[in-house]
């Protein structure tokens, strides 16, 4: 406070109880809100897909990804939708971007492999299946697809190894 008589600033060093409250503001509520909106978009996309509205489903999946890039479900579903529509190249781009956020998501590597297969990049597909199987060794479909590709490329022993793994997992 200012002392008018002496023209100087006086400090009061007495400790007094605080009168009020403290609130901590952070990014968590905004992130939670974005994820909540992303889940809504994802659910809309599922409904659009159920009713055969692929374009609307794609737009809703892309909205969900934009809102919450760390939410993997819309990336996985959109990748399948794109492959089913014969847009393997678009699916590869999507999976590549998704893998930046989810490098250890086995299903995303599986989707990448399927997309690479769809556009004829068989070596890339095999590499993606191998990464998928490193992350999820019991994924039977990845063993089967890898076996089929190895067989197609003339890698008999690798094909047999994956077919055997597939059979063991099916029993």
C-alpha positions as semicolon CSV with decimal commas, in nm:
position;residue;x (nm);y (nm);z (nm)
1;X;0,000;0,000;0,000
2;X;0,110;0,356;-0,055
3;X;0,191;0,575;0,250
4;X;0,065;0,922;0,153
5;X;0,240;1,105;0,440
6;X;0,591;0,976;0,359
7;X;0,539;0,917;-0,016
8;X;0,662;0,562;-0,013
9;X;0,534;0,217;-0,078
10;X;0,480;0,007;0,231
11;X;0,468;-0,373;0,222
12;X;0,254;-0,566;0,461
13;X;0,436;-0,892;0,541
14;X;0,163;-1,025;0,772
15;X;0,035;-1,366;0,665
16;X;-0,340;-1,362;0,625
17;X;-0,572;-1,643;0,523
18;X;-0,666;-1,639;0,159
19;X;-1,015;-1,522;0,082
20;X;-1,124;-1,710;-0,228
21;X;-1,042;-2,020;-0,420
22;X;-0,790;-2,131;-0,676
23;X;-0,884;-2,307;-0,997
24;X;-0,636;-2,484;-1,219
25;X;-0,712;-2,456;-1,587
26;X;-0,569;-2,709;-1,828
27;X;-0,615;-2,874;-2,163
28;X;-0,772;-3,192;-2,030
29;X;-1,137;-3,078;-2,049
30;X;-1,087;-2,964;-2,409
31;X;-0,921;-3,295;-2,500
32;X;-1,199;-3,490;-2,331
33;X;-1,457;-3,282;-2,517
34;X;-1,280;-3,345;-2,849
35;X;-1,271;-3,719;-2,783
36;X;-1,638;-3,717;-2,687
37;X;-1,724;-3,539;-3,015
38;X;-1,500;-3,782;-3,205
39;X;-1,684;-4,078;-3,054
40;X;-2,014;-3,920;-3,165
41;X;-1,876;-3,883;-3,520
42;X;-1,757;-4,244;-3,510
43;X;-2,102;-4,366;-3,405
44;X;-2,262;-4,162;-3,684
45;X;-2,017;-4,317;-3,931
46;X;-2,114;-4,665;-3,815
47;X;-2,481;-4,581;-3,869
48;X;-2,410;-4,438;-4,215
49;X;-2,220;-4,756;-4,307
50;X;-2,506;-4,973;-4,184
51;X;-2,740;-4,786;-4,418
52;X;-2,503;-4,805;-4,717
53;X;-2,409;-4,436;-4,707
54;X;-2,035;-4,477;-4,769
55;X;-1,963;-4,114;-4,854
56;X;-2,130;-3,988;-4,538
57;X;-1,954;-4,259;-4,334
58;X;-1,616;-4,158;-4,477
59;X;-1,680;-3,792;-4,393
60;X;-1,784;-3,880;-4,037
61;X;-1,480;-4,104;-3,986
62;X;-1,255;-3,825;-4,113
63;X;-1,420;-3,579;-3,874
64;X;-1,357;-3,819;-3,586
65;X;-0,991;-3,853;-3,685
66;X;-0,953;-3,476;-3,715
67;X;-1,107;-3,421;-3,372
68;X;-0,903;-3,692;-3,195
69;X;-0,604;-3,822;-3,394
70;X;-0,517;-4,056;-3,105
71;X;-0,852;-4,235;-3,135
72;X;-0,766;-4,542;-3,344
73;X;-1,111;-4,690;-3,413
74;X;-1,212;-4,446;-3,689
75;X;-0,874;-4,496;-3,860
76;X;-0,923;-4,873;-3,859
77;X;-1,280;-4,858;-3,986
78;X;-1,209;-4,597;-4,251
79;X;-0,918;-4,806;-4,380
80;X;-1,150;-5,104;-4,428
81;X;-1,413;-4,883;-4,592
82;X;-1,155;-4,745;-4,837
83;X;-1,022;-5,092;-4,924
84;X;-1,374;-5,224;-4,975
85;X;-1,436;-4,932;-5,214
86;X;-1,126;-5,022;-5,419
87;X;-0,931;-4,724;-5,288
88;X;-0,624;-4,907;-5,160
89;X;-0,394;-4,613;-5,230
90;X;-0,606;-4,386;-5,011
91;X;-0,608;-4,655;-4,743
92;X;-0,227;-4,676;-4,751
93;X;-0,204;-4,298;-4,699
94;X;-0,455;-4,317;-4,413
95;X;-0,275;-4,610;-4,247
96;X;0,063;-4,439;-4,280
97;X;-0,076;-4,132;-4,103
98;X;-0,247;-4,349;-3,841
99;X;0,076;-4,535;-3,771
100;X;0,240;-4,204;-3,678
101;X;-0,002;-4,189;-3,385
102;X;-0,035;-4,564;-3,322
103;X;0,290;-4,739;-3,417
104;X;0,214;-5,040;-3,196
105;X;-0,141;-5,104;-3,315
106;X;-0,130;-5,449;-3,475
107;X;-0,465;-5,410;-3,653
108;X;-0,342;-5,092;-3,818
109;X;-0,039;-5,278;-3,955
110;X;-0,277;-5,551;-4,073
111;X;-0,493;-5,292;-4,252
112;X;-0,179;-5,142;-4,406
113;X;-0,082;-5,486;-4,535
114;X;-0,424;-5,544;-4,691
115;X;-0,416;-5,200;-4,854
116;X;-0,065;-5,261;-4,990
117;X;-0,183;-5,596;-5,129
118;X;-0,477;-5,425;-5,295
119;X;-0,244;-5,194;-5,490
120;X;0,007;-5,463;-5,576
121;X;0,283;-5,367;-5,331
122;X;0,339;-5,723;-5,212
123;X;0,679;-5,668;-5,046
124;X;0,533;-5,380;-4,844
125;X;0,233;-5,596;-4,758
126;X;0,458;-5,875;-4,631
127;X;0,658;-5,627;-4,423
128;X;0,336;-5,493;-4,269
129;X;0,211;-5,847;-4,195
130;X;0,543;-5,928;-4,027
131;X;0,519;-5,614;-3,812
132;X;0,161;-5,704;-3,727
133;X;0,269;-6,053;-3,621
134;X;0,559;-5,919;-3,418
135;X;0,304;-5,713;-3,222
136;X;0,031;-5,979;-3,218
137;X;0,180;-6,325;-3,284
138;X;-0,154;-6,499;-3,244
139;X;-0,337;-6,306;-3,517
140;X;-0,440;-6,599;-3,735
141;X;-0,557;-6,390;-4,032
142;X;-0,218;-6,222;-4,057
143;X;-0,047;-6,562;-4,063
144;X;-0,284;-6,684;-4,333
145;X;-0,240;-6,376;-4,551
146;X;0,137;-6,380;-4,509
147;X;0,143;-6,750;-4,600
148;X;-0,064;-6,687;-4,910
149;X;0,166;-6,405;-5,023
150;X;0,482;-6,605;-4,955
151;X;0,335;-6,890;-5,156
152;X;0,248;-6,653;-5,440
153;X;0,606;-6,518;-5,439
154;X;0,761;-6,864;-5,433
155;X;0,885;-6,857;-5,071
156;X;0,774;-7,213;-4,992
157;X;0,935;-7,253;-4,648
158;X;0,805;-6,919;-4,523
159;X;0,460;-7,001;-4,656
160;X;0,460;-7,338;-4,477
161;X;0,571;-7,176;-4,151
162;X;0,280;-6,926;-4,163
163;X;0,026;-7,189;-4,273
164;X;0,133;-7,406;-3,980
165;X;0,098;-7,114;-3,738
166;X;-0,245;-7,040;-3,884
167;X;-0,355;-7,404;-3,839
168;X;-0,228;-7,413;-3,478
169;X;-0,422;-7,098;-3,399
170;X;-0,741;-7,236;-3,554
171;X;-0,754;-7,542;-3,326
